[in-house]
Short mmCIF file of C-alpha atoms in Angstrom, two decimals:
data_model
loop_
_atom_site.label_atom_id
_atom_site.label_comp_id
_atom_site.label_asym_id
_atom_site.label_seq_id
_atom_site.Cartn_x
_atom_site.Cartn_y
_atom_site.Cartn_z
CA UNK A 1 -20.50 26.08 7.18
CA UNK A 2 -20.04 28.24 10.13
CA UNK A 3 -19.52 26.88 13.57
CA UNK A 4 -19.35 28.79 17.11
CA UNK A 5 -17.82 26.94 20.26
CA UNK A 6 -18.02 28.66 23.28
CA UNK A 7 -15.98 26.92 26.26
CA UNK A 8 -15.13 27.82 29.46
CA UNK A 9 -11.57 28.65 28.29
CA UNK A 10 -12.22 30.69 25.06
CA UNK A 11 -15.12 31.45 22.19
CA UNK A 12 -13.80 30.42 18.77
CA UNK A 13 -15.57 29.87 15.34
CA UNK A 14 -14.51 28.21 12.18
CA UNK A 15 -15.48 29.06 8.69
CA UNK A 16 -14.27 26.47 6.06
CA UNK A 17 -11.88 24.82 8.24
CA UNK A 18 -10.14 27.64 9.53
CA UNK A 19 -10.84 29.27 12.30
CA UNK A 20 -12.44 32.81 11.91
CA UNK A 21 -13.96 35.50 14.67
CA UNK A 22 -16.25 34.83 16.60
CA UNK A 23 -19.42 37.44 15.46
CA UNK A 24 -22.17 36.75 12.85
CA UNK A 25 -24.18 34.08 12.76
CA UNK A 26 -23.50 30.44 12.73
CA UNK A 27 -25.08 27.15 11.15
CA UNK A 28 -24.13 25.31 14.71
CA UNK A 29 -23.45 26.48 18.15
CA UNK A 30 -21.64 24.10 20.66
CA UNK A 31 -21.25 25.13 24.10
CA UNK A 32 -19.32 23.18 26.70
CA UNK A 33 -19.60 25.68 29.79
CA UNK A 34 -17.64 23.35 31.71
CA UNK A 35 -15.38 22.58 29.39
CA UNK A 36 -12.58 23.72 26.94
CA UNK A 37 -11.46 23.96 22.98
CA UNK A 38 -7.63 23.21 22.86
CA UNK A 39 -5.83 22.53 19.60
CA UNK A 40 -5.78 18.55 18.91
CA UNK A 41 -4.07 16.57 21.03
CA UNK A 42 -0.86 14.88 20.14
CA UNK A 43 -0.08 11.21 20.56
CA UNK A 44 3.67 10.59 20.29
CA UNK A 45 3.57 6.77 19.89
CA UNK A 46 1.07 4.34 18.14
CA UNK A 47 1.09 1.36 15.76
CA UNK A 48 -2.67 2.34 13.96
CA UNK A 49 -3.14 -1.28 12.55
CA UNK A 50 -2.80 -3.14 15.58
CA UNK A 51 -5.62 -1.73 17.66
CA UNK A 52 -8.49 -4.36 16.45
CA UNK A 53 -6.53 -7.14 17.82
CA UNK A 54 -7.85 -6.02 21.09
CA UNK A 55 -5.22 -6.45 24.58
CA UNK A 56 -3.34 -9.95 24.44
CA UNK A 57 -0.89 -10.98 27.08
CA UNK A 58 -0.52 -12.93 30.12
CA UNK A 59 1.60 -10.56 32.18
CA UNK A 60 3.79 -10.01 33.69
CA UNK A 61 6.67 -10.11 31.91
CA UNK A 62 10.67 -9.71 31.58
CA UNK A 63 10.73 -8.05 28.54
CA UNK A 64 8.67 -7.12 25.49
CA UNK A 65 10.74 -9.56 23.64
CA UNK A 66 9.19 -12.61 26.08
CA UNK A 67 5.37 -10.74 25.54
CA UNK A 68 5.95 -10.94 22.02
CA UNK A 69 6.94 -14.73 21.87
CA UNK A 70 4.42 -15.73 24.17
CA UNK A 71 1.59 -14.36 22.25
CA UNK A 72 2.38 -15.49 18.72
CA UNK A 73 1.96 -19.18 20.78
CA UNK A 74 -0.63 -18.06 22.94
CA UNK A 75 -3.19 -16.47 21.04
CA UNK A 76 -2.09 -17.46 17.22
CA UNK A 77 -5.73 -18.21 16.17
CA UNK A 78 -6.87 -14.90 17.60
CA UNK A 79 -3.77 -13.08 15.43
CA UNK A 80 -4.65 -14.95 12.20
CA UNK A 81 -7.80 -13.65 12.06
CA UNK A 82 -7.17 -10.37 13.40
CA UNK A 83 -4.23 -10.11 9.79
CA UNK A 84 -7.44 -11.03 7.62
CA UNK A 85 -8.27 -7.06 8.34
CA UNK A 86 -7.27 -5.22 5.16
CA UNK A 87 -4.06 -2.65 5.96
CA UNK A 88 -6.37 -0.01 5.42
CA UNK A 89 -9.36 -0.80 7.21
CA UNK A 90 -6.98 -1.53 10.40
CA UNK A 91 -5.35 1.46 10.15
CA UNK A 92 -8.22 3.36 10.03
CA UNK A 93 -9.62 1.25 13.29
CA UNK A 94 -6.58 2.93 14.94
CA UNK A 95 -7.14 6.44 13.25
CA UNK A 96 -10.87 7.20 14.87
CA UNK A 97 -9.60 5.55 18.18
CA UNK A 98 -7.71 8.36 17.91
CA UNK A 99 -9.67 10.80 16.53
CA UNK A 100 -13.17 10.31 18.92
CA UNK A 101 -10.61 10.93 21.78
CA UNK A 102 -9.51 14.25 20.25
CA UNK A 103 -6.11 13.09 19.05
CA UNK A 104 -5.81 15.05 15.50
CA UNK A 105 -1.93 14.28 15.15
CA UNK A 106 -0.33 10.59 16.06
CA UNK A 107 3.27 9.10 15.26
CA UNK A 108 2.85 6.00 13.99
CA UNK A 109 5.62 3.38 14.88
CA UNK A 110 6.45 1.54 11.97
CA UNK A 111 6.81 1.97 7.97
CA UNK A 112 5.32 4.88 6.29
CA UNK A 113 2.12 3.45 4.78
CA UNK A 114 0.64 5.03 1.30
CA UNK A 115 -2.91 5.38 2.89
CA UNK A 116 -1.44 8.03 4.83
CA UNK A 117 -1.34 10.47 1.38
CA UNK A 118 -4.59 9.16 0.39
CA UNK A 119 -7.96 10.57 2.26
CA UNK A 120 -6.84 9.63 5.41
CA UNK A 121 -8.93 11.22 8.01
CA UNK A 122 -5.88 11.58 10.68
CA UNK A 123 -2.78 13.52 10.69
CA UNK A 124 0.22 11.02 10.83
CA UNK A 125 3.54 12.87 11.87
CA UNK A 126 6.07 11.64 9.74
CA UNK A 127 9.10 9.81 11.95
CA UNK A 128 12.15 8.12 11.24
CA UNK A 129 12.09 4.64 13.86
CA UNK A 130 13.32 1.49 14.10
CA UNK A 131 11.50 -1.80 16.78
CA UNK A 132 14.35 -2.46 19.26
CA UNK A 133 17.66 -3.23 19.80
CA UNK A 134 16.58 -6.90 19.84
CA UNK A 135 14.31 -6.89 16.67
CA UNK A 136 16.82 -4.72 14.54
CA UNK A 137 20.76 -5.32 15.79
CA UNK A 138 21.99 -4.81 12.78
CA UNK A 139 21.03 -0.66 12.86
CA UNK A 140 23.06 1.46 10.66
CA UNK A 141 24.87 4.26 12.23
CA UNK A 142 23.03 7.00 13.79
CA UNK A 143 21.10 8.62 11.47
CA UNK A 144 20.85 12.69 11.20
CA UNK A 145 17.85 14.20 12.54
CA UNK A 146 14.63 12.56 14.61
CA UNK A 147 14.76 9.11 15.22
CA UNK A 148 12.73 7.17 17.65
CA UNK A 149 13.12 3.73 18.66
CA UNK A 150 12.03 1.22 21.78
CA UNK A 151 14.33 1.49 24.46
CA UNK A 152 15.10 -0.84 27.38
CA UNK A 153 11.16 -1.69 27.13
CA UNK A 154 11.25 -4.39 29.95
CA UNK A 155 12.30 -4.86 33.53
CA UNK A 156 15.18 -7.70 33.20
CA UNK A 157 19.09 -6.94 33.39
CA UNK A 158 18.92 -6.96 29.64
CA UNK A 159 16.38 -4.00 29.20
CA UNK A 160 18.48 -1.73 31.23
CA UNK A 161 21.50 -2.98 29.07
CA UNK A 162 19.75 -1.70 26.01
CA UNK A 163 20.41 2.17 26.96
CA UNK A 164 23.93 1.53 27.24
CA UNK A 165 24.22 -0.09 24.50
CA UNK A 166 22.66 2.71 22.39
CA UNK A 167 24.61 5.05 24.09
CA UNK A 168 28.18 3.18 23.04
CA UNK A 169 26.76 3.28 19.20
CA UNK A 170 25.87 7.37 19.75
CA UNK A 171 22.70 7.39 19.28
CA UNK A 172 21.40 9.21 22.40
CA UNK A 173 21.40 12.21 21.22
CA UNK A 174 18.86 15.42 21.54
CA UNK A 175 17.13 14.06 18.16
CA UNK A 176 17.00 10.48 19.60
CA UNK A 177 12.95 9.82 21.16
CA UNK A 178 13.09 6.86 24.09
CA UNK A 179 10.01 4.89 23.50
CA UNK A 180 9.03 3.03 27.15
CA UNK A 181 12.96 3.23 29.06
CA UNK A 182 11.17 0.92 31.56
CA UNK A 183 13.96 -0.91 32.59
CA UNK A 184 16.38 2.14 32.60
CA UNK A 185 18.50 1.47 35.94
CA UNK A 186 20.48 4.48 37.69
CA UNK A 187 23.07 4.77 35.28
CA UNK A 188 20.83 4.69 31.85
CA UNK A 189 18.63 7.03 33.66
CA UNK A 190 21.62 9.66 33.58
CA UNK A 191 22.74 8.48 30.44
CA UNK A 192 19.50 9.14 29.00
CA UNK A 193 18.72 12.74 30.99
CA UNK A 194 22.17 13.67 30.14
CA UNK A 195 22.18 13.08 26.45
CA UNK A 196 19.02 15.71 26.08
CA UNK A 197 16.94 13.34 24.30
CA UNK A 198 13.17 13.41 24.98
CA UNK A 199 10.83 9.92 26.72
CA UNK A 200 7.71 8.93 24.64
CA UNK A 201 6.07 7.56 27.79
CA UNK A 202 2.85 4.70 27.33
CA UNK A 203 1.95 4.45 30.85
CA UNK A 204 -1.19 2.13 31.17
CA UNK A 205 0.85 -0.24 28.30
CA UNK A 206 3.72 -0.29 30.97
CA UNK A 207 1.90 -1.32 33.66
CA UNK A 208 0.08 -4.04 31.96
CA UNK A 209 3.14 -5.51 30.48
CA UNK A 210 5.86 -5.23 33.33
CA UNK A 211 3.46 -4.36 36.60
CA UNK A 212 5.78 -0.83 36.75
CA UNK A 213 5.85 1.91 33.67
CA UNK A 214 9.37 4.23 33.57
CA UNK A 215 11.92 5.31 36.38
CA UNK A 216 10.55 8.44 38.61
CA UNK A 217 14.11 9.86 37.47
CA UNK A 218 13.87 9.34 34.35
CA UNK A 219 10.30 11.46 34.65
CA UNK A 220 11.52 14.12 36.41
CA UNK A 221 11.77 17.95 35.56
CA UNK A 222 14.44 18.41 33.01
CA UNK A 223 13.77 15.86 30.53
CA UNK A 224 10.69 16.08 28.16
CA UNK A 225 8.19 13.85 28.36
CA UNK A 226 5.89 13.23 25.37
CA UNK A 227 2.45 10.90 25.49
CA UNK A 228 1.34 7.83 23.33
CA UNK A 229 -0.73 4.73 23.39
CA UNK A 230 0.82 2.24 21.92
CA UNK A 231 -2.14 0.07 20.91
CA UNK A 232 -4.71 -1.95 21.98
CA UNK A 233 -2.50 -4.43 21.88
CA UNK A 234 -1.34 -3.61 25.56
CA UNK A 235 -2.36 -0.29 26.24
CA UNK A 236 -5.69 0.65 28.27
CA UNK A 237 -7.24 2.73 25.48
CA UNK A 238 -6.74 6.03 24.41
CA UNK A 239 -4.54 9.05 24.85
CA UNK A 240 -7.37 10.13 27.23
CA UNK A 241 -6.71 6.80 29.63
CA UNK A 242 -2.87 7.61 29.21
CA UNK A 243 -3.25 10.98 30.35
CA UNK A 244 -5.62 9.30 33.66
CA UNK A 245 -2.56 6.93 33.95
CA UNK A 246 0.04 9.29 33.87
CA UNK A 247 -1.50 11.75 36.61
CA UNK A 248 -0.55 9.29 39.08
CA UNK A 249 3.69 10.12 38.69
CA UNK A 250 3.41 13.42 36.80
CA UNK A 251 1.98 16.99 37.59
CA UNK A 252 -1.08 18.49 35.11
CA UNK A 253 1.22 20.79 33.27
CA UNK A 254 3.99 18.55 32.29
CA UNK A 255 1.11 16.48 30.88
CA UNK A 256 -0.62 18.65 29.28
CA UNK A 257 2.96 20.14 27.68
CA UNK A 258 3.57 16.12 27.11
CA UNK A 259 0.41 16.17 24.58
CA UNK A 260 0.64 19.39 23.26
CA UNK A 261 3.71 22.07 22.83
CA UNK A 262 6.57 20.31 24.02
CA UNK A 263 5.32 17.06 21.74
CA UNK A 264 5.01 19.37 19.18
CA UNK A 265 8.35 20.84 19.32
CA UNK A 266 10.28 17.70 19.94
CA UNK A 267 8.69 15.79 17.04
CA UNK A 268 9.74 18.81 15.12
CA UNK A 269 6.04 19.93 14.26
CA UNK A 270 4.45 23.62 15.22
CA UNK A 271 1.10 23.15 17.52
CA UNK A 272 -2.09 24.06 15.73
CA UNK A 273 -2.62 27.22 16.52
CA UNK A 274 -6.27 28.44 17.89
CA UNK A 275 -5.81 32.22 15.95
CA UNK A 276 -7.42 33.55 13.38
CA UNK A 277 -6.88 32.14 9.58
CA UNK A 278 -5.07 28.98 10.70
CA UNK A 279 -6.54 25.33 9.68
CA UNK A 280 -8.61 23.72 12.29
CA UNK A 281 -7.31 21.41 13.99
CA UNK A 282 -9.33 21.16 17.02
CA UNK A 283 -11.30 19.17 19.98
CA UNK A 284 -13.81 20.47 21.84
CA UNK A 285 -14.33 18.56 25.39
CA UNK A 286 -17.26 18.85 27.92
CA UNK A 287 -15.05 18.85 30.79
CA UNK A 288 -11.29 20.32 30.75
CA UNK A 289 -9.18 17.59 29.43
CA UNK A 290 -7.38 16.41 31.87
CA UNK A 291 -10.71 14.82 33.24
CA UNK A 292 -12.32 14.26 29.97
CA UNK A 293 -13.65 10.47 28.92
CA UNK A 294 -14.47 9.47 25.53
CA UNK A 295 -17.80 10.05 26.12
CA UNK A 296 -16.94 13.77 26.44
CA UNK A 297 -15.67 14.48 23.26
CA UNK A 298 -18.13 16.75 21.91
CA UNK A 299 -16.40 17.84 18.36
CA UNK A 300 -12.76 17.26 16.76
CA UNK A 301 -11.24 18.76 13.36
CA UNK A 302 -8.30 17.65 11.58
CA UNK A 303 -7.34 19.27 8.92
CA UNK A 304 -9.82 21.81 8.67
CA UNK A 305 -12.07 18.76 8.23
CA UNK A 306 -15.05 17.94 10.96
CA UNK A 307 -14.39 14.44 12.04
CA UNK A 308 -16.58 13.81 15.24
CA UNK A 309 -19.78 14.89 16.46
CA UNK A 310 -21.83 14.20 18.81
CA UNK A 311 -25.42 12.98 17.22
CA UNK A 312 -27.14 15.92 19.03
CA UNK A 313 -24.85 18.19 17.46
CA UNK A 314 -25.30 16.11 14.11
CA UNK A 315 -28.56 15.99 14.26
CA UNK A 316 -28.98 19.91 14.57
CA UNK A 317 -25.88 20.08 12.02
CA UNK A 318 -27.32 17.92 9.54
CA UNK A 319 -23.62 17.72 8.03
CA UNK A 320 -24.04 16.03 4.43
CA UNK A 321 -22.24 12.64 4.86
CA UNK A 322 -21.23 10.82 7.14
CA UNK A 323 -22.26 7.95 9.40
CA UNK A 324 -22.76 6.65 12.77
CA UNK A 325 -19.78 5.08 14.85
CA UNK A 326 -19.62 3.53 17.97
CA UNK A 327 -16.77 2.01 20.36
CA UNK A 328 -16.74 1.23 23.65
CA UNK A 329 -20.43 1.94 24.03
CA UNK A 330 -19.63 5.60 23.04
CA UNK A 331 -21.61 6.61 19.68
CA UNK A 332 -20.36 9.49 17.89
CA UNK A 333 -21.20 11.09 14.07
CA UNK A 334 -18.29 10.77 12.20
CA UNK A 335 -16.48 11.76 8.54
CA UNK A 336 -14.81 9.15 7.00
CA UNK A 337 -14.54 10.79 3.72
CA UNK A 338 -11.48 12.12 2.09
CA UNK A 339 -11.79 15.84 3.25
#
């Protein structure tokens, strides 16, 4: 199969999964004049099987600590049937989340699953983490190498306690990733900048939670900032909504470095690549992506594997396989076979 995408930023094709020049002829030509091919995006912090649970909360609150207590009370009918899911069949609900908003590579926050090795249709970076100071005080020392964790993910005296805290037991470090720093006060904020480690920042999840998402300082030029959703759980959607969110305290580059190279290199990956001979790993959007919806998703590969269509495209296509998906009102063609 031989695909050409011509966008208003570049003309690429892909020949079995990789991507090849773009002359000869093609089974399927997708054109998005308006709109851009850009290696997949990155999301730097999700937990894949808690997305069907939908949002739960009554905010605002202290502290994710007080979020999470009131909603095992609040809304434990809702929870018990949401953990009749299978494990697999909720991650997956949190892989094409993902996937129809162009995401081809996510962090998951929580124990390496085996589903990940088996057919799974997303690229899940591999990454050392722990919950929270206040769901795992007993931490070993620092470990060697990546390591990200919740940090001060609330807006209380005790949030902003958390970064010192970590700080006294050496973990903030340049391998240490920040999840939320919400409640980072003045002198975490320096702590944090000055240690060199990098933010994972889940805007729209802040604001829902605690009415306020991470310090302007903390934000600022000179640290890295990386991009995630969390879930559904709290978040507004997907990485797309994040990136709407997140235009509001950060300029377009720094958020478009946030979901591509500099989340790359600070969760110790190398960006996919749009040159010739490397594996696909690609979205294709109708608009450029800073202003793209779901609904503009017009093609993503992972893995060398097509994922997402749009029916149109599908229909002309007439990939073998396959089946119709929708979310949100959004319907998209998608591959949920092993690849």
């Amino acid at each position: 199969m031989r695909i050409l995408i011509e966008a208003a930023n570049t003309t690429i094709a892909v020949e079995g999964g990789h991507i090849a020049a773009p002359s000869g002829s093609f089974d399927l030509v997708v054109r998005a004049p308006k709109g851009e091919v850009r290696p997949g995006l990155i999301n730097a912090h999700e937990h894949l099987h808690r997305n069907h649970y939908g949002r739960l909360g009554a905010p605002p609150y202290s502290n994710a600590y007080e979020w999470a207590r009131d909603i095992q009370s609040r809304y434990r009918t809702q929870i018990a049937h949401g953990r009749e899911m299978s494990r697999r069949d909720a991650l997956l609900f949190g892989a094409w989340k993902n996937l129809i908003s162009g995401v081809t590579h996510v962090c998951h926050h929580d124990v390496w699953e085996p589903d990940f090795e088996t057919g799974f249709p997303l690229n899940v970076v591999r990454l050392p983490s722990a919950d929270s100071l206040g769901m795992a005080p007993a931490l070993p020392p620092p470990p060697q190498g990546l390591f990200a964790m919740h940090v001060a993910e609330g807006i209380d005296a005790a949030a902003a306690e958390e970064v010192r805290e970590l700080d006294r037991r050496g973990f903030l470090t340049p391998d240490f990733l920040a999840v939320h720093a919400v409640g980072a006060d003045e002198d975490g904020v320096n702590a944090l900048r000055r240690s060199g480690c990098a933010v994972i920042w889940c805007p729209s999840s802040n604001r829902f939670l605690f009415g306020r998402t991470a310090p302007s300082g903390l934000l600022a030029e000179g640290t890295d900032v990386l991009l995630g959703t969390d879930s559904l759980l709290t978040g507004d959607g997907t990485i797309l909504d994040e990136i709407r969110v997140a235009r509001r305290d950060m300029s377009d580059a720094r958020i478009l470095d946030a979901v591509g190279p500099a989340a790359a290199r600070r969760l110790g990956m190398t960006q996919p690549p749009l040159t010739v001979g490397t594996l696909a790993d690609i979205v294709v959007s109708r608009n450029p992506i800073l202003a793209t919806r779901v609904e503009d998703i017009m093609l993503v590969m992972a893995n060398g594997v097509l994922r997402v269509l749009e029916p149109e495209l599908a229909g002309a296509l007439q990939p073998a396989g396959g089946r119709n998906f929708e979310s949100s009102g959004v319907r998209r063609w998608i591959d949920d076979g092993p690849g």
